[in-house]
Coordinates of C-alpha atoms in Angstrom, one line a residue:
M123 CA 121.6 43.3 38.7
R124 CA 120.8 41.9 35.3
L125 CA 118.4 43.3 32.6
R126 CA 116.4 40.1 32.8
A127 CA 115.5 41.0 36.4
L128 CA 113.8 44.2 35.1
L129 CA 111.8 42.3 32.6
D130 CA 110.7 39.8 35.2
T131 CA 109.4 42.5 37.6
D132 CA 105.7 42.7 36.9
A133 CA 105.3 46.0 38.7
L134 CA 107.4 47.8 36.1
G135 CA 105.3 46.6 33.2
L136 CA 108.1 46.6 30.7
K137 CA 107.7 45.1 27.3
L138 CA 110.7 43.8 25.4
L139 CA 110.9 45.1 21.8
G140 CA 114.3 43.8 20.9
G141 CA 117.6 42.4 22.3
A142 CA 116.4 39.1 23.8
D143 CA 119.9 37.7 23.5
E144 CA 121.4 40.6 25.6
L145 CA 119.3 40.3 28.7
D146 CA 122.3 39.1 30.8
R147 CA 123.9 42.5 30.7
T148 CA 124.7 44.1 34.1
V149 CA 122.8 47.2 35.1
R150 CA 124.9 49.7 37.1
G151 CA 122.6 52.6 37.2
V152 CA 119.7 54.4 35.6
M153 CA 119.3 57.8 33.8
T154 CA 116.3 59.7 32.5
T155 CA 117.0 62.0 29.5
D156 CA 115.4 63.7 26.5
L157 CA 118.7 65.3 25.4
R158 CA 119.7 64.6 21.8
D159 CA 123.2 63.8 23.0
P160 CA 123.4 62.7 26.7
S161 CA 126.8 61.2 26.4
R162 CA 128.5 63.6 28.8
Y163 CA 126.3 62.3 31.6
L164 CA 126.8 58.6 30.9
S165 CA 129.5 56.3 32.4
G166 CA 128.3 52.9 31.1
G167 CA 126.0 50.2 32.3
E168 CA 122.9 52.5 32.7
V169 CA 119.3 51.8 31.7
V170 CA 118.4 55.0 29.8
L171 CA 114.8 56.2 30.2
T172 CA 113.4 58.6 27.6
G173 CA 110.1 60.2 26.6
L174 CA 111.4 60.6 23.0
A175 CA 111.2 64.4 23.1
W176 CA 114.5 64.4 21.3
R177 CA 113.0 62.7 18.2
R178 CA 111.9 64.9 15.3
D179 CA 112.1 62.5 12.4
A180 CA 113.3 58.9 11.7
A181 CA 116.9 59.9 11.1
D182 CA 117.2 61.0 14.7
S183 CA 116.8 57.5 16.0
E184 CA 119.9 56.2 14.4
A185 CA 122.1 59.0 15.7
F186 CA 120.6 58.7 19.3
V187 CA 121.1 55.0 19.5
R188 CA 124.7 55.2 18.2
I189 CA 125.5 57.7 20.9
L190 CA 124.1 55.4 23.6
V191 CA 126.0 52.3 22.3
Q192 CA 129.3 54.3 22.2
A193 CA 128.7 55.3 25.8
G194 CA 128.2 51.6 26.8
V195 CA 124.7 51.8 28.2
A196 CA 123.0 48.5 29.1
A197 CA 119.5 49.2 27.5
L198 CA 117.1 51.8 26.4
A199 CA 113.5 52.1 27.7
A200 CA 111.1 54.3 25.7
G201 CA 107.9 55.7 27.2
E202 CA 104.6 55.4 25.4
A203 CA 102.9 58.4 27.1
E204 CA 103.7 61.0 24.4
L205 CA 103.8 59.2 21.0
G206 CA 101.9 56.0 21.8
D207 CA 103.7 53.0 20.3
V208 CA 107.5 53.2 20.1
P209 CA 108.4 54.3 16.5
E210 CA 109.6 51.5 14.2
D211 CA 112.7 53.4 13.2
L212 CA 113.9 53.3 16.8
V213 CA 113.2 49.6 17.0
R214 CA 115.3 49.0 13.8
A215 CA 118.2 51.2 15.1
C216 CA 118.3 49.3 18.4
A217 CA 118.2 46.0 16.6
E218 CA 121.0 47.0 14.3
H219 CA 123.3 48.1 17.1
R220 CA 122.3 45.2 19.4
L221 CA 120.9 47.5 22.1
P222 CA 118.1 46.0 24.2
L223 CA 114.9 48.1 23.9
F224 CA 112.0 48.2 26.3
A225 CA 108.6 49.9 25.9
V226 CA 107.4 51.6 29.1
H227 CA 103.6 51.7 29.5
E228 CA 102.0 55.1 29.9
S229 CA 100.7 54.0 33.4
V230 CA 104.2 53.4 34.7
A231 CA 106.2 56.5 35.9
F232 CA 109.9 56.7 35.2
A233 CA 110.4 57.5 38.9
T234 CA 109.1 54.0 39.7
I235 CA 111.6 52.3 37.5
T236 CA 114.4 54.6 38.7
E237 CA 113.6 53.9 42.4
H238 CA 113.6 50.1 41.7
V239 CA 116.9 50.1 39.9
V240 CA 118.6 52.3 42.4
R241 CA 117.4 50.2 45.3
Q242 CA 118.5 46.9 43.7
V243 CA 121.9 48.2 42.6
S244 CA 122.6 49.9 45.9
G245 CA 121.7 46.7 47.8
E246 CA 124.1 44.6 45.7
R247 CA 126.8 47.2 46.1
A248 CA 126.3 47.3 49.8
G249 CA 126.7 43.5 49.9
D250 CA 129.9 43.6 47.9
L251 CA 131.3 46.4 50.0
A252 CA 130.4 44.5 53.2
A253 CA 132.6 41.7 52.0
V254 CA 135.5 44.1 51.2
V255 CA 135.1 45.8 54.6
D256 CA 135.2 42.4 56.4
R257 CA 138.4 41.6 54.6
H258 CA 139.8 44.9 55.5
R259 CA 138.8 44.5 59.1
R260 CA 140.7 41.2 59.4
M261 CA 143.7 42.8 57.8
M262 CA 143.7 45.8 60.2
T263 CA 143.2 43.7 63.3
S264 CA 145.7 40.9 62.6
G265 CA 148.8 42.9 61.7
P266 CA 150.3 46.4 61.1
A267 CA 148.1 49.3 60.0
G268 CA 146.1 48.4 56.9
G269 CA 146.1 51.7 55.3
G270 CA 144.2 53.8 57.8
P271 CA 140.6 55.2 57.5
E272 CA 141.4 56.7 54.0
V273 CA 141.2 53.2 52.5
V274 CA 137.7 52.6 53.9
L275 CA 136.5 56.1 52.8
D276 CA 137.8 55.4 49.3
L277 CA 135.7 52.2 49.3
L278 CA 132.6 54.1 50.3
G279 CA 133.2 56.5 47.5
S280 CA 134.0 54.0 44.8
D281 CA 131.4 51.3 45.7
L282 CA 128.5 53.3 47.2
D283 CA 129.0 56.8 45.8
L284 CA 129.2 58.1 49.3
R285 CA 131.5 61.0 50.2
A286 CA 132.6 60.7 53.8
W287 CA 135.0 62.3 56.2
V288 CA 136.4 61.4 59.6
L289 CA 136.4 64.4 62.0
S290 CA 137.7 64.9 65.5
P291 CA 135.4 66.4 68.2
T292 CA 137.0 69.8 67.5
G293 CA 136.1 69.6 63.8
R294 CA 139.7 68.7 62.7
L295 CA 139.8 66.7 59.5
V296 CA 141.3 63.3 60.4
A297 CA 140.7 61.6 57.0
G298 CA 138.9 62.4 53.8
P299 CA 137.8 60.8 50.5
G300 CA 141.0 61.7 48.6
L301 CA 141.2 64.2 45.8
E302 CA 137.8 63.5 44.4
G303 CA 135.3 66.4 44.7
P304 CA 135.6 69.6 46.6
P305 CA 137.1 69.5 50.1
L306 CA 135.0 69.9 53.2
P307 CA 135.1 73.6 54.2
A308 CA 136.5 74.2 57.7
E309 CA 133.4 76.0 58.8
V310 CA 131.2 73.1 57.8
A311 CA 133.5 70.7 59.6
A312 CA 133.2 72.8 62.8
R313 CA 129.4 72.9 62.4
L314 CA 129.2 69.1 62.0
A315 CA 131.4 68.5 65.0
A316 CA 129.2 70.9 67.1
E317 CA 126.0 69.2 66.0
H318 CA 127.5 65.8 66.7
L319 CA 128.6 66.8 70.2
A320 CA 125.2 68.4 71.0
A321 CA 123.3 65.4 69.8
A322 CA 125.5 63.0 71.8
R323 CA 125.1 65.1 74.9
A324 CA 121.3 65.1 74.4
G325 CA 121.3 61.4 74.2
R326 CA 119.8 61.3 70.6
R327 CA 120.1 58.1 68.7
A328 CA 122.7 58.0 65.9
P329 CA 123.0 58.6 63.1
Y330 CA 122.4 62.3 63.6
R331 CA 121.1 64.1 60.4
V332 CA 122.3 67.7 59.9
T333 CA 121.6 70.3 57.2
T334 CA 124.2 73.0 57.2
G335 CA 122.1 75.7 55.5
P336 CA 119.1 76.4 53.4
A337 CA 118.3 74.3 50.3
P338 CA 120.1 73.2 48.2
S339 CA 122.7 72.7 51.0
P340 CA 123.5 69.0 51.4
T341 CA 122.4 66.9 54.3
Y342 CA 125.0 65.0 56.4
S343 CA 124.5 61.9 58.5
L344 CA 126.9 61.7 61.5
F345 CA 128.0 58.4 63.0
P346 CA 129.9 58.3 66.3
V347 CA 133.2 56.4 66.2
R348 CA 133.2 54.5 69.5
G349 CA 136.8 54.2 70.6
S350 CA 138.2 53.2 74.0
A351 CA 137.0 55.3 76.9
P352 CA 139.5 57.5 78.7
R353 CA 138.1 56.5 82.0
P354 CA 140.7 54.6 84.1
A355 CA 139.9 51.3 85.6
A356 CA 139.7 50.8 89.4
A357 CA 143.0 49.9 91.0
G358 CA 144.1 46.4 90.1
Q359 CA 141.1 45.8 87.8
A360 CA 140.6 45.8 84.1
R361 CA 137.6 47.8 82.8
S362 CA 135.2 45.7 80.8
P363 CA 134.4 47.0 77.3
Q364 CA 130.7 46.4 78.1
E365 CA 130.7 48.5 81.2
P366 CA 128.4 51.5 80.8
R367 CA 130.1 54.8 80.3
D368 CA 129.0 58.3 81.2
V369 CA 128.7 60.3 77.9
R370 CA 130.9 63.0 79.5
E371 CA 133.8 60.5 79.4
T372 CA 133.7 60.2 75.6
V373 CA 131.9 63.1 74.0
L374 CA 135.0 65.3 74.0
S375 CA 137.3 62.6 72.7
E376 CA 135.5 60.5 70.2
W377 CA 135.8 60.9 66.4
L378 CA 132.8 61.0 64.1
L379 CA 132.1 59.8 60.6
A380 CA 130.3 62.4 58.5
V381 CA 128.6 61.1 55.4
E382 CA 127.2 63.5 52.7
A383 CA 123.8 61.7 52.5
D384 CA 120.5 61.5 54.3
A385 CA 120.4 58.2 56.2
G386 CA 116.9 58.7 57.4
D387 CA 115.4 56.2 54.9
W388 CA 118.4 53.9 54.6
P389 CA 117.6 50.1 55.0
A390 CA 119.0 48.3 58.0
E391 CA 121.7 46.6 55.9
R392 CA 123.2 49.9 54.9
L393 CA 123.1 51.3 58.4
D394 CA 124.8 48.1 59.7
L395 CA 127.5 48.5 57.0
L396 CA 128.2 52.1 58.1
H397 CA 128.4 51.1 61.7
G398 CA 130.9 48.4 60.7
V399 CA 132.9 51.2 59.0
T400 CA 133.0 53.2 62.2
Q401 CA 134.3 50.1 64.0
L402 CA 137.2 49.9 61.5
I403 CA 137.9 53.6 62.1
A404 CA 137.8 53.0 65.9
V405 CA 140.6 50.5 65.5
E406 CA 142.7 53.1 63.8
R407 CA 141.8 55.6 66.5
D408 CA 142.9 53.2 69.3
R409 CA 146.1 52.5 67.4
R410 CA 146.9 56.2 67.3
D411 CA 146.1 56.5 71.0
A412 CA 148.5 53.6 71.7
A413 CA 151.2 55.4 69.8
R414 CA 150.9 58.2 72.4
I415 CA 151.8 56.0 75.4
V416 CA 155.5 56.8 75.3
R417 CA 154.9 60.5 75.0
R418 CA 152.4 60.4 77.9
R419 CA 154.8 58.5 80.0
L420 CA 157.6 61.0 79.4
A421 CA 155.3 63.9 80.3
Q422 CA 154.2 62.1 83.4
E423 CA 157.8 61.6 84.6
V424 CA 158.7 65.2 83.9
L425 CA 155.6 66.4 85.7
E426 CA 156.2 64.3 88.8
L427 CA 159.9 65.5 88.9
V428 CA 158.9 69.2 88.6
Q429 CA 156.0 69.0 91.1
T430 CA 158.2 67.2 93.7
G431 CA 160.9 69.8 93.5
A432 CA 163.6 67.6 91.9
A433 CA 166.9 69.1 91.1
P434 CA 167.1 70.9 87.8
A435 CA 169.8 68.5 86.6
E436 CA 167.5 65.6 87.1
V437 CA 164.7 67.3 85.2
A438 CA 167.1 68.3 82.4
A439 CA 168.2 64.7 82.0
R440 CA 164.6 63.6 81.6
L441 CA 164.1 66.4 79.0
R442 CA 167.1 65.2 77.1
V443 CA 165.4 61.8 76.8
A444 CA 162.1 63.4 75.7
A445 CA 163.6 65.7 73.1
P446 CA 164.6 63.0 70.6
V447 CA 161.2 61.4 70.9
L448 CA 159.2 64.6 70.4
L449 CA 161.6 66.3 68.0
P450 CA 163.6 63.6 66.2
G451 CA 166.7 64.9 64.4
L452 CA 166.8 68.2 66.3
G453 CA 170.3 69.3 66.8
A454 CA 170.0 71.9 69.5
A455 CA 168.0 71.7 72.8
P456 CA 164.5 73.0 72.2
H457 CA 162.6 75.5 74.1
W458 CA 159.6 74.3 76.0
Q459 CA 156.1 75.6 76.7
V460 CA 153.5 74.3 79.2
V461 CA 149.8 74.2 78.6
V462 CA 147.4 73.3 81.4
A463 CA 143.8 72.3 80.8
R464 CA 140.8 71.4 82.9
V465 CA 137.4 70.0 82.0
E466 CA 134.9 70.7 84.8
W467 CA 131.2 69.9 85.1
D468 CA 128.5 71.6 87.1
E469 CA 127.6 69.9 90.4
A470 CA 124.2 68.9 89.1
A471 CA 125.8 67.0 86.3
D472 CA 128.6 65.6 88.4
G473 CA 127.4 62.4 89.9
A474 CA 128.0 59.5 87.6
A475 CA 131.8 59.3 88.1
G476 CA 131.8 57.4 91.4
S477 CA 134.1 58.6 94.1
P478 CA 135.5 62.2 94.0
A479 CA 139.0 60.8 93.4
E480 CA 137.8 58.7 90.5
G481 CA 135.8 61.6 89.2
R482 CA 139.0 63.7 89.1
D483 CA 140.9 61.0 87.3
I484 CA 138.1 60.7 84.7
D485 CA 138.1 64.5 84.2
G486 CA 141.8 64.5 84.0
A487 CA 141.9 61.8 81.4
V488 CA 139.2 63.6 79.3
A489 CA 141.2 66.8 79.6
Q490 CA 144.3 64.9 78.5
S491 CA 142.7 63.5 75.4
L492 CA 141.1 66.8 74.6
L493 CA 144.3 68.8 75.0
E494 CA 146.1 66.4 72.7
E495 CA 143.4 66.9 70.1
I496 CA 143.5 70.7 70.4
L497 CA 147.3 70.7 70.0
V498 CA 147.6 68.4 67.0
D499 CA 145.6 70.5 64.6
P500 CA 147.8 71.4 61.6
P501 CA 148.9 75.0 61.2
A502 CA 146.5 75.5 58.2
N503 CA 143.5 75.0 60.6
R504 CA 145.0 76.8 63.5
G505 CA 146.2 80.1 62.1
D506 CA 149.0 81.5 64.2
A507 CA 148.3 79.4 67.2
R508 CA 151.2 77.1 66.4
P509 CA 154.8 78.1 66.2
A510 CA 156.8 77.9 63.0
G511 CA 158.4 74.5 62.5
F512 CA 155.7 72.8 64.5
E513 CA 154.2 70.7 61.7
T514 CA 153.4 67.2 62.9
S515 CA 150.9 65.7 65.4
D516 CA 153.4 63.4 67.2
R517 CA 155.3 66.1 69.2
I518 CA 153.1 66.7 72.1
A519 CA 153.5 65.0 75.5
V520 CA 150.5 65.3 77.8
A521 CA 150.1 64.0 81.3
H522 CA 147.2 64.3 83.8
A523 CA 147.0 64.4 87.5
G524 CA 144.5 65.7 90.0
G525 CA 141.9 66.5 87.4
E526 CA 144.1 68.6 85.2
A527 CA 146.0 67.9 82.0
V528 CA 149.5 69.2 81.5
A529 CA 151.1 69.4 78.0
L530 CA 154.8 69.7 77.5
V531 CA 155.2 71.4 74.1
P532 CA 158.6 71.4 72.5
L533 CA 159.5 74.4 70.4
P534 CA 162.3 74.6 67.8
A535 CA 165.3 76.5 69.3
V536 CA 165.0 80.2 68.5
S537 CA 167.6 82.9 68.8
T538 CA 167.5 85.2 71.8
E539 CA 166.6 88.2 69.7
H540 CA 163.3 86.5 68.6
D541 CA 162.6 85.1 72.1
G542 CA 159.9 87.0 73.9
P543 CA 156.3 87.0 75.0
E544 CA 155.0 86.2 71.4
T545 CA 157.2 83.1 71.0
G546 CA 155.3 79.8 70.8
I547 CA 151.6 79.0 71.2
A548 CA 149.1 81.9 71.5
A549 CA 146.3 81.2 74.0
D550 CA 143.5 83.1 72.1
A551 CA 144.3 81.6 68.7
L552 CA 144.5 78.1 70.3
L553 CA 140.8 78.0 70.9
E554 CA 139.6 80.1 68.0
S555 CA 138.4 77.3 65.7
V556 CA 137.3 74.8 68.4
R557 CA 135.2 77.1 70.6
E558 CA 131.9 76.4 68.7
P559 CA 132.0 72.6 68.7
L560 CA 133.4 72.3 72.3
S561 CA 130.7 74.7 73.6
A562 CA 128.1 72.5 72.0
G563 CA 129.6 69.4 73.5
L564 CA 129.6 70.9 77.0
D565 CA 125.9 71.6 76.5
G566 CA 125.5 74.2 79.3
D567 CA 126.8 72.1 82.2
G568 CA 130.6 71.9 81.7
R569 CA 133.6 74.1 81.1
V570 CA 137.0 73.8 79.4
T571 CA 139.7 76.2 80.6
L572 CA 143.3 76.5 79.4
G573 CA 146.4 78.3 80.5
V574 CA 149.5 78.8 78.5
S575 CA 153.0 79.6 79.8
A576 CA 155.8 81.6 78.2
A577 CA 158.5 79.7 76.4
V578 CA 161.5 78.5 78.6
H579 CA 164.8 77.1 77.5
S580 CA 166.0 75.3 80.6
A581 CA 165.0 72.8 83.2
E582 CA 165.3 75.6 85.8
G583 CA 162.5 77.5 84.1
L584 CA 160.1 74.6 83.8
R585 CA 158.7 74.7 87.3
G586 CA 157.9 78.4 86.9
A587 CA 156.3 77.7 83.5
L588 CA 154.0 75.1 85.1
E589 CA 152.9 77.5 87.8
E590 CA 152.5 80.3 85.2
A591 CA 150.3 78.1 83.1
R592 CA 148.2 77.1 86.1
H593 CA 147.7 80.8 87.1
A594 CA 146.8 81.6 83.6
R595 CA 144.2 78.9 83.6
R596 CA 142.7 80.3 86.8
V597 CA 142.4 83.7 85.1
A598 CA 140.6 81.9 82.2
A599 CA 138.3 80.2 84.7
A600 CA 137.3 83.6 86.2
R601 CA 135.9 84.7 82.8
P602 CA 132.4 84.0 81.5
G603 CA 131.9 81.4 78.8
R604 CA 132.1 77.6 78.5
V605 CA 135.5 77.6 76.6
C606 CA 138.2 80.0 77.8
A607 CA 141.9 80.4 77.6
A608 CA 144.5 82.8 79.0
G609 CA 148.2 83.3 78.3
H610 CA 151.2 84.4 80.3
Q611 CA 150.9 87.9 78.9
E612 CA 147.7 88.4 81.0
L613 CA 149.3 87.7 84.3
A614 CA 149.8 91.3 85.4
S615 CA 149.4 91.7 89.1
H616 CA 145.9 93.1 89.1
V617 CA 144.6 90.4 86.7
L618 CA 146.3 87.7 88.7
L619 CA 144.5 88.8 91.8
L620 CA 141.0 89.1 90.4
P621 CA 140.1 85.4 90.1
F622 CA 140.7 85.0 93.9
V623 CA 138.4 87.8 95.0
P624 CA 135.0 86.3 96.2
D625 CA 132.1 86.8 93.8
D626 CA 130.0 88.8 96.3
V627 CA 132.9 91.1 97.1
R628 CA 133.5 91.7 93.4
R629 CA 129.8 92.4 92.8
A630 CA 129.6 94.8 95.7
F631 CA 132.8 96.6 94.6
T632 CA 131.7 97.1 91.0
A633 CA 128.2 98.1 91.9
R634 CA 129.4 100.8 94.3
L635 CA 131.6 102.4 91.7
L636 CA 129.8 101.8 88.4
D637 CA 126.1 101.5 89.1
P638 CA 125.7 105.4 89.5
L639 CA 127.3 105.9 86.1
R640 CA 125.2 103.2 84.5
D641 CA 122.0 104.7 85.9
Y642 CA 123.0 108.1 84.7
D643 CA 123.8 106.8 81.2
R644 CA 120.5 105.0 81.0
R645 CA 118.6 108.2 81.8
H646 CA 120.6 110.7 79.9
R647 CA 122.6 108.7 77.3
A648 CA 125.6 110.6 78.5
E649 CA 128.1 107.7 77.7
L650 CA 130.0 108.2 81.0
I651 CA 131.1 104.5 81.1
P652 CA 132.7 104.6 77.6
T653 CA 134.3 108.0 78.5
L654 CA 135.8 106.5 81.7
E655 CA 137.2 103.5 79.9
A656 CA 138.8 105.8 77.2
F657 CA 140.2 108.2 79.8
L658 CA 141.9 105.3 81.7
D659 CA 143.2 103.8 78.5
S660 CA 144.7 107.2 77.6
D661 CA 146.6 107.3 80.9
G662 CA 144.6 110.4 81.9
S663 CA 145.7 112.4 79.0
W664 CA 143.0 115.0 78.2
T665 CA 144.2 115.6 74.6
R666 CA 144.6 111.9 73.6
C667 CA 141.3 110.9 75.2
A668 CA 139.4 113.8 73.5
T669 CA 140.9 112.9 70.1
R670 CA 140.0 109.3 70.6
L671 CA 136.3 110.1 71.5
H672 CA 136.1 112.9 68.9
L673 CA 135.1 115.4 71.6
H674 CA 136.2 118.9 72.5
V675 CA 138.4 118.9 75.6
N676 CA 135.9 121.0 77.5
T677 CA 133.2 118.4 76.8
L678 CA 135.5 115.7 78.1
R679 CA 136.3 117.7 81.2
Y680 CA 132.5 118.1 81.9
R681 CA 132.0 114.3 81.6
V682 CA 134.9 113.5 83.9
G683 CA 133.6 116.0 86.4
R684 CA 130.2 114.4 86.3
I685 CA 131.8 111.0 86.9
E686 CA 133.7 112.4 89.9
Q687 CA 130.5 114.0 91.3
L688 CA 128.4 110.8 90.9
T689 CA 131.0 108.5 92.5
G690 CA 132.7 110.8 95.0
R691 CA 136.1 109.9 93.5
D692 CA 138.9 112.0 92.1
L693 CA 140.4 110.8 88.8
S694 CA 143.5 112.8 89.4
R695 CA 144.4 110.4 92.2
L696 CA 146.2 107.1 91.4
E697 CA 144.2 105.1 93.9
D698 CA 140.9 106.1 92.5
K699 CA 142.1 105.5 88.9
L700 CA 143.1 102.0 90.0
D701 CA 139.8 101.3 91.6
F702 CA 137.9 102.3 88.5
F703 CA 140.2 100.2 86.4
L704 CA 139.6 97.1 88.5
A705 CA 135.9 97.7 88.6
L706 CA 135.7 97.9 84.8
R707 CA 137.8 94.7 84.5
M708 CA 135.5 92.8 86.9
S709 CA 132.2 94.0 85.5

C-alpha cells in the first residue's frame, strides 16, 4: 500500500505535517515505539508510530529522525495525546531529511492504525503470493517436480511471514521452512499430528486450531493435505475423485500442513490461499506415492511366491531383482526382515466399506500406506528402531493382501558374528514415537498391530520370516491398547499360545489362581502378588528373591507359604510354577 492511502482514510484522522512529495512511498509494515534508538527492530518500509516519550529536548528530534531515515522507514506518525501539538523541532528535522510526518489525533488509538496497515499489507501480500502459487502450481503439474513443498513453504515465510511445516500422520517432518527460526520440536510435531487425527476422526471442520501449552505457547492452525485415497476401485472401474470417502480410508495416510498462526479470524481470501497451498503439497504427495509403485509391485510378487510355496530358487531370483531397486550399489546380497501390519476397526464402526472383501482391501491398503510411513522415518526420529546403514526412505517394499500389509525390509549385509536376535528393526522402538498420534487417529474404535520377524539371509528363510512376523502380530493383537507391536524375540512357546486361548477361559484361569491373592493383598497389604512375580523371576531362588525384595529369607518363606495355602498350589513343583507364570502373563 502507499502512504497516500493512509492519508485518504478518514477513519484514521491523520494530518500531514510535511513530506507531501513523498506520499507514493510503499508501506510494508507498521511499528510502535518510544525507544530513542529503535533501529534494531526496523527492516525498512515501516510507518513508525510514536508517543514522543523519547524526546527530552529539541536536539533529540534530529537524532531520532536521522536513525529512522537510515533504517529506511516510510514515514513517522507522532501522537498528540501527551504533548499536544507535534513539536516544531520534529517537523523541521523531518522536512530536512525528507521524511513524511503525520500527526495522530488524540482520539485515534495507535492500535487502530496498526490494525488497518497490517490488514491492508497482508491482503496485498496474499494477492501477490496467490499469483506466485498459481504459477508454481502450473509448473508442478505440467512437468517434473517443481522443487517440492519446501518451495511453497519458503514463499509462505517470505511473503506472508508464516512459518509452516508439512507433517505426516505419524508426526514425521516431511518439509519445513528451511533454516530460518528454530526447528519444530519432535514432541510438538507428534502432538500436532495427534490433534489433527483426532479432529479429522471427529469430523471437525478444518483448519483445526491447536495450542500446545499454556501461554505464551504459540497457536497452530492445521490444514489437511487431501491426497489420493488408498481405497481401491471396484473391479474394472475407475474411482471418481468426487466419490465420497470414509474418513477411515484417509485419516491414517494423509499429510497435514501446520501453520504457526491462529487462522480463526483470517479472511476468506487467506484461507483459500492456504487451501491452494495444500493442493500443491498434495500433488507432491501423490508424486511420491507414484514413485513407490515399482517397490510395491516387487513386494507383491515376492509375497505371492512365498505364500504359494514357490521354489526357493524362484523366490531368490525375484529377490535379486528387488535388491538393486531397494539398495542400489550394494555389492553383497542383503539380509531381509519382514514386518506385518493390520488396521482393524470395531464392528460398530465397520460398515461404510461395502462388501467384506472390499472392506479387507481398504483396510489392507490403509495398512500398506501406514506401514510405509512408519518405516520411512529417519533414524534421528526413530532412535534405534532402524538398523545402521538404513538411511533413506526409498528402500521399503510393502504389499497388501487379505486385509494385512507385508513389508519386505532389506538390511545391509552383516557378518555372522553380529547376526542375531537384535539385528535389524526392533518392534518396540518402531512404534515409540508414533503411538500417540496413531492412538488419537484411531479414536477408540480401531487398532494398529504390527509383528516383526528376525533377519534372514536367504530365500529359504523368507517363508518362515513371514509366518514369524504374522505370529508376532497375533501376540501384539492379544495385548491391550490401540497401537501394539511384538517382535520375534517374544515368540516363546507359552507366549505364542496365549493369543489363541479363548477370553473366557483366560479370565477363569487367572481368577482361580490370582483372585485369592489379590483379595488377601487388598485386606492385609501383604504384597503377595509382587512376591510371587519376583519369586518366579528369580527361578525359585530364595536368596536372590529375598535380596531383590529387600526381605529376610524367613519373611519370604512365610509369604510363599501363604501363597501356597491360599491357592492350594506347591511352588516347588514345575507344573504349579508354570501355571502361576501363565496366569500372571494373562492378567
